[in-house]
Amino acid sequence: MIIVIKSGVPKNEIEEFKSKLEGKGLIVHEDFGQEYCILGLIGDTSSIDPKQIAAYNIVEKVIKVQEPFKKANRLFHPEDSLIDVNGIKIGGGNFTVIAGPCSVESEEQIVGIAEDVKRAGAGLLRGGAFKPRTSPYSFQGLRQEGLDLLKIAREKTGLPIVTEIMSADMIERFVEDVDLIQVGARNMQNFELLKELGKTNKPILLKRGLSATIEELLMSAEYIMAGGNENVILCERGIRTFETYTRNTLDLSAIPAIKRQSHLPIIIDPSHAAGMWWMVEPLSKAAVAAGADGLIIEVHNDPANALCDGQQSIKPKKFESLMSSLKEIEKFKWRFDISELGL
Amino acid sequence: MIIVIKSGVPKNEIEEFKSKLEGKGLIVHEDFGQEYCILGLIGDTSSIDPKQIAAYNIVEKVIKVQEPFKKANRLFHPEDSLIDVNGIKIGGGNFTVIAGPCSVESEEQIVGIAEDVKRAGAGLLRGGAFKPRTSPYSFQGLRQEGLDLLKIAREKTGLPIVTEIMSADMIERFVEDVDLIQVGARNMQNFELLKELGKTNKPILLKRGLSATIEELLMSAEYIMAGGNENVILCERGIRTFETYTRNTLDLSAIPAIKRQSHLPIIIDPSHAAGMWWMVEPLSKAAVAAGADGLIIEVHNDPANALCDGQQSIKPKKFESLMSSLKEIEKFKWRFDISELGL
Amino acid sequence: MIIVIKSGVPKNEIEEFKSKLEGKGLIVHEDFGQEYCILGLIGDTSSIDPKQIAAYNIVEKVIKVQEPFKKANRLFHPEDSLIDVNGIKIGGGNFTVIAGPCSVESEEQIVGIAEDVKRAGAGLLRGGAFKPRTSPYSFQGLRQEGLDLLKIAREKTGLPIVTEIMSADMIERFVEDVDLIQVGARNMQNFELLKELGKTNKPILLKRGLSATIEELLMSAEYIMAGGNENVILCERGIRTFETYTRNTLDLSAIPAIKRQSHLPIIIDPSHAAGMWWMVEPLSKAAVAAGADGLIIEVHNDPANALCDGQQSIKPKKFESLMSSLKEIEKFKWRFDISELGL
Amino acid sequence: MIIVIKSGVPKNEIEEFKSKLEGKGLIVHEDFGQEYCILGLIGDTSSIDPKQIAAYNIVEKVIKVQEPFKKANRLFHPEDSLIDVNGIKIGGGNFTVIAGPCSVESEEQIVGIAEDVKRAGAGLLRGGAFKPRTSPYSFQGLRQEGLDLLKIAREKTGLPIVTEIMSADMIERFVEDVDLIQVGARNMQNFELLKELGKTNKPILLKRGLSATIEELLMSAEYIMAGGNENVILCERGIRTFETYTRNTLDLSAIPAIKRQSHLPIIIDPSHAAGMWWMVEPLSKAAVAAGADGLIIEVHNDPANALCDGQQSIKPKKFESLMSSLKEIEKFKWRFDISELGL
């Protein structure tokens, strides 16, 4: 951590401030420039809040040097993490596709789609049971019944199931019933929920918040990992920008950015990013080429009559043909080279 | 709702689509332009999801005309709402200031600050007990002990207390102990929490999410109101933009925007918006001039040693002098003129 | 164009307003909903400014239905445009790579790099002569000398040259010397420059502004095309968002979005988007997979000693290996299917 | 400037790199932390491009400590600048309002409005002659004729005139005819134009670009000042964010941010920020309270028939009543306290 002292601050005040910092077990180096005095803190600064340091009147600015996450940090865990979701591997060089409808609607629907996506090569089945909706007047999901139907689909197809959790009181049920627990974008910083999930050992699919930086996403993963659960899979699903043509702006540079900073797998959700079914194909291909560990895609047999998000769902036939070109692109995709870290 | 049909769609497909819509009890008007066919839906469209309509292959785009919120909508409730928080009025022409430290740290601290801000004219006391922090390694608040200290401060000063709730399982305790329950920016779309708060009759302070539109803020208020609790106070606290000099960008145009669309009170948090104590004065003055119903300001007696957010807290003496100029500006502040709605 | 009238406006005021619109040669359809009156304008509305309509007191909101661009619009020109840049084809199914250093520095440098990138398969040579720099104290390019060196490189390699124009008074020189004239992101809405370029018949490479929407980019292309010059190539180079890890956020959904709305070619600049050389590979691969018509990549033989943007330049050897995997990915890239327009 | 070296880099490579930096006349301090080696550069680093340093393979990140602007920097010019625009003072404690129509339309219109706004207390007259419009098919201004009409209005009222320049070839004419030359948001980084304006001694009104940071705005001012023209007035007019209710998001925190970093005056444009006439009043009041040196407001006698931007113009009567409350608020506005710089 680097602390820039305001110009004109008397020497003795700087000394007093240095003593305070040294009292916290840090070594403080002092540099004098033409207009500024700069203090460099050496030692473990992770317990020191830069914003707190900035509250001192004599401080001009505070600059972090080390990333604030540890367990998610590739520096301390250079090899890719490999997460096992009920037998299906995510990360560590594998390429895995999660597919299924936005909402579970009926047994016939979910089992039918599950069979279709399995045939096309999907490794896991997604389906919303509890749905976060902007409007209280929109369909909120089949809830418990949806969960039960997902279990039937798993039984019939063998696909592990992924669904979104909405609050900590659902954890016990989800740990029992679900293979990969999804934390939605709107709950990425629901810290009470993250802490509770950290106490389980279930794989967690953590979606990036609409306006969350990559660092904040990694800090939210750190919440889960700090509690003891290191089975975290990250998901980029589009961020909020000024552009209105697409629902969100898919940030594919998050893939190399995360690969460099963290060992956790990162998958891409092209369906929510664009919000339009015809963009799923180009964005999926781009995600694979950029080195994603997987995709999560909305597939529906009858999008126009879907109970939610029909406009961004593709049909099983389209999904099948997409899967076959993805396999070709995957051969040439970007792969992070650990030697670049210089460890 | 307006539906634009793609060019070249055969007449019979449009007719079939119209019948489907009419089957939902809507009147459908049809207009033919040079390149498009447009359908205008007349009737109550609030149960129809525009994104669902967009899933039909023949649809080019869907345009909402009516706002999707009802209980929060000024059209159906033209007069300002007035929320009573344990005897203190917020909204309806009143100007109310909530002040106090980021975190409750000790009895001496919270009682001392409470006395200071009361003397200066604050109407309510804020103080964090349960703290949402980006890092799991940062101070997480005194939690239950913090709540108990707030109650002592209320007893000694008579100021109603405001503090943030982090999850639905705390509701019972908060309903009993807290006068105004704050929902933080990160939980603005924690819909399970909002629904549960809708079942209480406690005043709720709902903060705008970092990347939430004004419409989404009003939809989150609608979640609480739809459950039966109409005591909602909105709070603008800065949105996330590309500018990095300030922590967030305070969006003061949200004040007139909300006043025109909703009858709910709107208060401003200049401390979190800027993230720097010396900006609290200019932004507070601006907020009052723009017509805010109140402010929520971080005040700390020893910012440099505060356990959180010291850099954005002002001292009691500064707060006192600020309060006296705010009272002067308040006389000339902008006020929404209901006659502009043309009702 | 759809006009929503405020609730409560008397019938006669609406009639008067309708007459005004009809006076402009439009047919006006009128629909009455429960709370609103809606007018649908039929006819050529491209000369009508929606913001001007919104100035009428009785108007609640104005909604555009047709895109405001014509010459750039795929509806009126369904087939892809193919731009010929001194013998090299861009668009229409071709895949073309432009490569070279940020700045032209010396004859040895530019000729050497030109030979390297040609060998690897680049179709055009880029190199900055006149450089837009945020700071007046940064290197501003070799200017005229840089242009002369580019011409030498063209002579020696046969590669057409691309360089950025900074103001209209340079046009004559650029038309004579340069094969593809680049308009930088900062000048995307320098309308006087665009108009003057519209009077030439040189191919123009138009870069998207940092905060320009896709529609605004197409409107800037329309400025050039309306003047008579239809040789416009669009370039996505990252937009400004809240994320700070990357210099900008590369918006690859702009590729399908532009393909659907326009017949103009679209190429991607991964170097400026990320601002980090090690992201050029994943982003280039992603761009090709998503259907880009080409790439513009910064290549430098000695990045650490480059006079500008060294941190985002890759070395010739890296470029060569990248080119060979791009060719493989290109076979499976997304291609826009005209039949989706339903024309 | 602080340079963080990657972990694991051998000592001798760091030494070599240090020598290179020392060769540029800088003193280099070296600190070793647990995981990083950090170099602190002491001396004048303004000629060193951080992005260039980042191109070295051994560098992890580069952190600027000093602001990159000098002439605009308050550290080297603590007192407020006072700009004299043909007898009207802007900055240095004055409060000045510029008012007038978006476009000059006719002699009657511009003279009439000029008289109205003068009576209400405006100090300068604005009016667009050359208009930057997103669409080539929109009204582009009366151009030279508009300039002539502005001069007539100046003659009749004595108000200095402000209008926008679109390209460098207009400078001679503008220097002769115009009192305050406006550089629009879209040209904020048209560096060729800025350089040419730096060679004149005319006051320049420099508007912040839609996605320009405060630092970039100050760097553009620096371009003009570096050329010798220190008569620069800054203008905040709203930035582009994800919020769509308003045309742009007015960033009033730019006022204190700029006051702290620079001695240049800063005025606010509430009309373009919101894009809606009824928001002009609340935002103007807020701007004054936050410490703006002035405002630039669109006033039109017949907004519904204005040739541009009618929806954001207020009528002369409204302007008059607004002016009188602004004078009251101005008494209590925030003022920057130089002693806070600790010089």
PDB file of N, CA, C and O in Angstrom, chain C residues 297-338:
ATOM      1  N   ILE C 297      -4.774  -4.569 -35.549  1.00  0.00           N
ATOM      2  CA  ILE C 297      -3.949  -5.013 -34.421  1.00  0.00           C
ATOM      3  C   ILE C 297      -2.645  -4.229 -34.370  1.00  0.00           C
ATOM      4  O   ILE C 297      -2.002  -4.019 -35.399  1.00  0.00           O
ATOM      5  N   GLU C 298      -2.262  -3.801 -33.170  1.00  0.00           N
ATOM      6  CA  GLU C 298      -0.976  -3.120 -33.023  1.00  0.00           C
ATOM      7  C   GLU C 298       0.157  -4.140 -32.884  1.00  0.00           C
ATOM      8  O   GLU C 298       0.148  -4.967 -31.967  1.00  0.00           O
ATOM      9  N   VAL C 299       1.127  -4.023 -33.796  1.00  0.00           N
ATOM     10  CA  VAL C 299       2.283  -4.911 -33.780  1.00  0.00           C
ATOM     11  C   VAL C 299       3.532  -4.042 -33.725  1.00  0.00           C
ATOM     12  O   VAL C 299       3.638  -3.046 -34.453  1.00  0.00           O
ATOM     13  N   HIS C 300       4.456  -4.373 -32.844  1.00  0.00           N
ATOM     14  CA  HIS C 300       5.689  -3.583 -32.721  1.00  0.00           C
ATOM     15  C   HIS C 300       6.841  -4.557 -32.470  1.00  0.00           C
ATOM     16  O   HIS C 300       6.699  -5.515 -31.726  1.00  0.00           O
ATOM     17  N   ASN C 301       7.964  -4.263 -33.074  1.00  0.00           N
ATOM     18  CA  ASN C 301       9.105  -5.175 -32.901  1.00  0.00           C
ATOM     19  C   ASN C 301       9.789  -5.000 -31.546  1.00  0.00           C
ATOM     20  O   ASN C 301      10.484  -5.879 -31.069  1.00  0.00           O
ATOM     21  N   ASP C 302       9.584  -3.862 -30.902  1.00  0.00           N
ATOM     22  CA  ASP C 302      10.247  -3.600 -29.616  1.00  0.00           C
ATOM     23  C   ASP C 302       9.304  -2.801 -28.712  1.00  0.00           C
ATOM     24  O   ASP C 302       9.519  -1.618 -28.445  1.00  0.00           O
ATOM     25  N   PRO C 303       8.249  -3.453 -28.234  1.00  0.00           N
ATOM     26  CA  PRO C 303       7.196  -2.731 -27.499  1.00  0.00           C
ATOM     27  C   PRO C 303       7.719  -1.871 -26.349  1.00  0.00           C
ATOM     28  O   PRO C 303       7.236  -0.753 -26.147  1.00  0.00           O
ATOM     29  N   ALA C 304       8.706  -2.366 -25.618  1.00  0.00           N
ATOM     30  CA  ALA C 304       9.139  -1.613 -24.430  1.00  0.00           C
ATOM     31  C   ALA C 304       9.768  -0.285 -24.809  1.00  0.00           C
ATOM     32  O   ALA C 304       9.778   0.658 -24.023  1.00  0.00           O
ATOM     33  N   ASN C 305      10.286  -0.185 -26.029  1.00  0.00           N
ATOM     34  CA  ASN C 305      10.856   1.087 -26.453  1.00  0.00           C
ATOM     35  C   ASN C 305      10.008   1.812 -27.486  1.00  0.00           C
ATOM     36  O   ASN C 305      10.456   2.781 -28.091  1.00  0.00           O
ATOM     37  N   ALA C 306       8.770   1.376 -27.679  1.00  0.00           N
ATOM     38  CA  ALA C 306       7.870   2.056 -28.610  1.00  0.00           C
ATOM     39  C   ALA C 306       7.614   3.465 -28.104  1.00  0.00           C
ATOM     40  O   ALA C 306       7.651   3.721 -26.894  1.00  0.00           O
ATOM     41  N   LEU C 307       7.359   4.390 -29.030  1.00  0.00           N
ATOM     42  CA  LEU C 307       7.108   5.766 -28.598  1.00  0.00           C
ATOM     43  C   LEU C 307       5.689   5.965 -28.096  1.00  0.00           C
ATOM     44  O   LEU C 307       5.367   6.974 -27.506  1.00  0.00           O
ATOM     45  N   CYS C 308       4.828   5.020 -28.382  1.00  0.00           N
ATOM     46  CA  CYS C 308       3.485   5.098 -27.768  1.00  0.00           C
ATOM     47  C   CYS C 308       2.835   3.743 -27.740  1.00  0.00           C
ATOM     48  O   CYS C 308       3.101   2.891 -28.578  1.00  0.00           O
ATOM     49  N   ASP C 309       1.962   3.544 -26.748  1.00  0.00           N
ATOM     50  CA  ASP C 309       1.114   2.347 -26.632  1.00  0.00           C
ATOM     51  C   ASP C 309       1.871   1.019 -26.668  1.00  0.00           C
ATOM     52  O   ASP C 309       1.295  -0.011 -27.065  1.00  0.00           O
ATOM     53  N   GLY C 310       3.104   1.029 -26.247  1.00  0.00           N
ATOM     54  CA  GLY C 310       3.867  -0.216 -26.238  1.00  0.00           C
ATOM     55  C   GLY C 310       3.180  -1.315 -25.452  1.00  0.00           C
ATOM     56  O   GLY C 310       3.256  -2.491 -25.815  1.00  0.00           O
ATOM     57  N   GLN C 311       2.497  -0.947 -24.384  1.00  0.00           N
ATOM     58  CA  GLN C 311       1.925  -1.991 -23.514  1.00  0.00           C
ATOM     59  C   GLN C 311       0.832  -2.800 -24.198  1.00  0.00           C
ATOM     60  O   GLN C 311       0.464  -3.862 -23.734  1.00  0.00           O
ATOM     61  N   GLN C 312       0.284  -2.279 -25.297  1.00  0.00           N
ATOM     62  CA  GLN C 312      -0.785  -3.023 -25.952  1.00  0.00           C
ATOM     63  C   GLN C 312      -0.357  -3.638 -27.290  1.00  0.00           C
ATOM     64  O   GLN C 312      -1.186  -4.203 -28.001  1.00  0.00           O
ATOM     65  N   SER C 313       0.933  -3.535 -27.616  1.00  0.00           N
ATOM     66  CA  SER C 313       1.421  -4.070 -28.887  1.00  0.00           C
ATOM     67  C   SER C 313       1.957  -5.486 -28.709  1.00  0.00           C
ATOM     68  O   SER C 313       2.600  -5.794 -27.714  1.00  0.00           O
ATOM     69  N   ILE C 314       1.704  -6.316 -29.714  1.00  0.00           N
ATOM     70  CA  ILE C 314       2.304  -7.650 -29.691  1.00  0.00           C
ATOM     71  C   ILE C 314       3.492  -7.669 -30.659  1.00  0.00           C
ATOM     72  O   ILE C 314       3.605  -6.829 -31.545  1.00  0.00           O
ATOM     73  N   LYS C 315       4.362  -8.644 -30.482  1.00  0.00           N
ATOM     74  CA  LYS C 315       5.539  -8.753 -31.335  1.00  0.00           C
ATOM     75  C   LYS C 315       5.197  -9.534 -32.622  1.00  0.00           C
ATOM     76  O   LYS C 315       4.257 -10.325 -32.638  1.00  0.00           O
ATOM     77  N   PRO C 316       5.984  -9.318 -33.697  1.00  0.00           N
ATOM     78  CA  PRO C 316       5.689  -9.979 -34.971  1.00  0.00           C
ATOM     79  C   PRO C 316       5.547 -11.490 -34.857  1.00  0.00           C
ATOM     80  O   PRO C 316       4.677 -12.094 -35.499  1.00  0.00           O
ATOM     81  N   LYS C 317       6.350 -12.110 -34.015  1.00  0.00           N
ATOM     82  CA  LYS C 317       6.285 -13.568 -33.926  1.00  0.00           C
ATOM     83  C   LYS C 317       4.942 -14.024 -33.342  1.00  0.00           C
ATOM     84  O   LYS C 317       4.329 -14.975 -33.811  1.00  0.00           O
ATOM     85  N   LYS C 318       4.518 -13.312 -32.316  1.00  0.00           N
ATOM     86  CA  LYS C 318       3.219 -13.596 -31.696  1.00  0.00           C
ATOM     87  C   LYS C 318       2.103 -13.379 -32.723  1.00  0.00           C
ATOM     88  O   LYS C 318       1.136 -14.148 -32.787  1.00  0.00           O
ATOM     89  N   PHE C 319       2.236 -12.289 -33.503  1.00  0.00           N
ATOM     90  CA  PHE C 319       1.230 -11.981 -34.522  1.00  0.00           C
ATOM     91  C   PHE C 319       1.118 -13.120 -35.525  1.00  0.00           C
ATOM     92  O   PHE C 319       0.022 -13.510 -35.928  1.00  0.00           O
ATOM     93  N   GLU C 320       2.246 -13.643 -35.895  1.00  0.00           N
ATOM     94  CA  GLU C 320       2.252 -14.704 -36.892  1.00  0.00           C
ATOM     95  C   GLU C 320       1.507 -15.953 -36.392  1.00  0.00           C
ATOM     96  O   GLU C 320       0.677 -16.516 -37.095  1.00  0.00           O
ATOM     97  N   SER C 321       1.787 -16.334 -35.147  1.00  0.00           N
ATOM     98  CA  SER C 321       1.125 -17.546 -34.657  1.00  0.00           C
ATOM     99  C   SER C 321      -0.367 -17.273 -34.438  1.00  0.00           C
ATOM    100  O   SER C 321      -1.212 -18.136 -34.655  1.00  0.00           O
ATOM    101  N   LEU C 322      -0.699 -16.042 -34.042  1.00  0.00           N
ATOM    102  CA  LEU C 322      -2.108 -15.686 -33.875  1.00  0.00           C
ATOM    103  C   LEU C 322      -2.837 -15.821 -35.210  1.00  0.00           C
ATOM    104  O   LEU C 322      -3.926 -16.403 -35.293  1.00  0.00           O
ATOM    105  N   MET C 323      -2.238 -15.275 -36.278  1.00  0.00           N
ATOM    106  CA  MET C 323      -2.884 -15.306 -37.595  1.00  0.00           C
ATOM    107  C   MET C 323      -3.251 -16.729 -38.007  1.00  0.00           C
ATOM    108  O   MET C 323      -4.304 -16.958 -38.599  1.00  0.00           O
ATOM    109  N   SER C 324      -2.361 -17.680 -37.662  1.00  0.00           N
ATOM    110  CA  SER C 324      -2.682 -19.017 -38.156  1.00  0.00           C
ATOM    111  C   SER C 324      -3.851 -19.628 -37.390  1.00  0.00           C
ATOM    112  O   SER C 324      -4.675 -20.336 -37.978  1.00  0.00           O
ATOM    113  N   SER C 325      -4.018 -19.331 -36.095  1.00  0.00           N
ATOM    114  CA  SER C 325      -5.216 -19.898 -35.444  1.00  0.00           C
ATOM    115  C   SER C 325      -6.474 -19.130 -35.853  1.00  0.00           C
ATOM    116  O   SER C 325      -7.554 -19.707 -35.910  1.00  0.00           O
ATOM    117  N   LEU C 326      -6.326 -17.843 -36.140  1.00  0.00           N
ATOM    118  CA  LEU C 326      -7.517 -17.091 -36.583  1.00  0.00           C
ATOM    119  C   LEU C 326      -8.103 -17.698 -37.857  1.00  0.00           C
ATOM    120  O   LEU C 326      -9.318 -17.772 -38.015  1.00  0.00           O
ATOM    121  N   LYS C 327      -7.204 -18.132 -38.730  1.00  0.00           N
ATOM    122  CA  LYS C 327      -7.709 -18.711 -39.982  1.00  0.00           C
ATOM    123  C   LYS C 327      -8.559 -19.956 -39.722  1.00  0.00           C
ATOM    124  O   LYS C 327      -9.520 -20.229 -40.427  1.00  0.00           O
ATOM    125  N   GLU C 328      -8.194 -20.715 -38.690  1.00  0.00           N
ATOM    126  CA  GLU C 328      -8.980 -21.908 -38.357  1.00  0.00           C
ATOM    127  C   GLU C 328     -10.334 -21.516 -37.771  1.00  0.00           C
ATOM    128  O   GLU C 328     -11.366 -22.087 -38.125  1.00  0.00           O
ATOM    129  N   ILE C 329     -10.293 -20.570 -36.863  1.00  0.00           N
ATOM    130  CA  ILE C 329     -11.554 -20.161 -36.215  1.00  0.00           C
ATOM    131  C   ILE C 329     -12.502 -19.558 -37.246  1.00  0.00           C
ATOM    132  O   ILE C 329     -13.716 -19.757 -37.201  1.00  0.00           O
ATOM    133  N   GLU C 330     -11.920 -18.829 -38.194  1.00  0.00           N
ATOM    134  CA  GLU C 330     -12.736 -18.152 -39.203  1.00  0.00           C
ATOM    135  C   GLU C 330     -13.681 -19.111 -39.931  1.00  0.00           C
ATOM    136  O   GLU C 330     -14.787 -18.721 -40.322  1.00  0.00           O
ATOM    137  N   LYS C 331     -13.268 -20.331 -40.090  1.00  0.00           N
ATOM    138  CA  LYS C 331     -14.128 -21.299 -40.796  1.00  0.00           C
ATOM    139  C   LYS C 331     -15.457 -21.547 -40.090  1.00  0.00           C
ATOM    140  O   LYS C 331     -16.429 -21.969 -40.702  1.00  0.00           O
ATOM    141  N   PHE C 332     -15.449 -21.367 -38.788  1.00  0.00           N
ATOM    142  CA  PHE C 332     -16.648 -21.688 -38.001  1.00  0.00           C
ATOM    143  C   PHE C 332     -17.327 -20.440 -37.459  1.00  0.00           C
ATOM    144  O   PHE C 332     -18.183 -20.510 -36.603  1.00  0.00           O
ATOM    145  N   LYS C 333     -16.913 -19.282 -37.937  1.00  0.00           N
ATOM    146  CA  LYS C 333     -17.448 -18.044 -37.371  1.00  0.00           C
ATOM    147  C   LYS C 333     -18.927 -17.859 -37.675  1.00  0.00           C
ATOM    148  O   LYS C 333     -19.465 -18.448 -38.611  1.00  0.00           O
ATOM    149  N   TRP C 334     -19.580 -17.019 -36.881  1.00  0.00           N
ATOM    150  CA  TRP C 334     -20.975 -16.681 -37.101  1.00  0.00           C
ATOM    151  C   TRP C 334     -21.103 -15.844 -38.361  1.00  0.00           C
ATOM    152  O   TRP C 334     -20.281 -14.974 -38.629  1.00  0.00           O
ATOM    153  N   ARG C 335     -22.128 -16.133 -39.156  1.00  0.00           N
ATOM    154  CA  ARG C 335     -22.428 -15.327 -40.342  1.00  0.00           C
ATOM    155  C   ARG C 335     -23.890 -14.901 -40.298  1.00  0.00           C
ATOM    156  O   ARG C 335     -24.757 -15.714 -40.006  1.00  0.00           O
ATOM    157  N   PHE C 336     -24.122 -13.638 -40.601  1.00  0.00           N
ATOM    158  CA  PHE C 336     -25.496 -13.133 -40.586  1.00  0.00           C
ATOM    159  C   PHE C 336     -26.290 -13.772 -41.717  1.00  0.00           C
ATOM    160  O   PHE C 336     -25.809 -13.869 -42.843  1.00  0.00           O
ATOM    161  N   ASP C 337     -27.512 -14.164 -41.399  1.00  0.00           N
ATOM    162  CA  ASP C 337     -28.365 -14.813 -42.382  1.00  0.00           C
ATOM    163  C   ASP C 337     -29.441 -13.816 -42.806  1.00  0.00           C
ATOM    164  O   ASP C 337     -30.344 -13.493 -42.037  1.00  0.00           O
ATOM    165  N   ILE C 338     -29.319 -13.330 -44.044  1.00  0.00           N
ATOM    166  CA  ILE C 338     -30.235 -12.277 -44.514  1.00  0.00           C
ATOM    167  C   ILE C 338     -31.695 -12.698 -44.401  1.00  0.00           C
ATOM    168  O   ILE C 338     -32.578 -11.872 -44.181  1.00  0.00           O
TER     169      ILE C 338
END
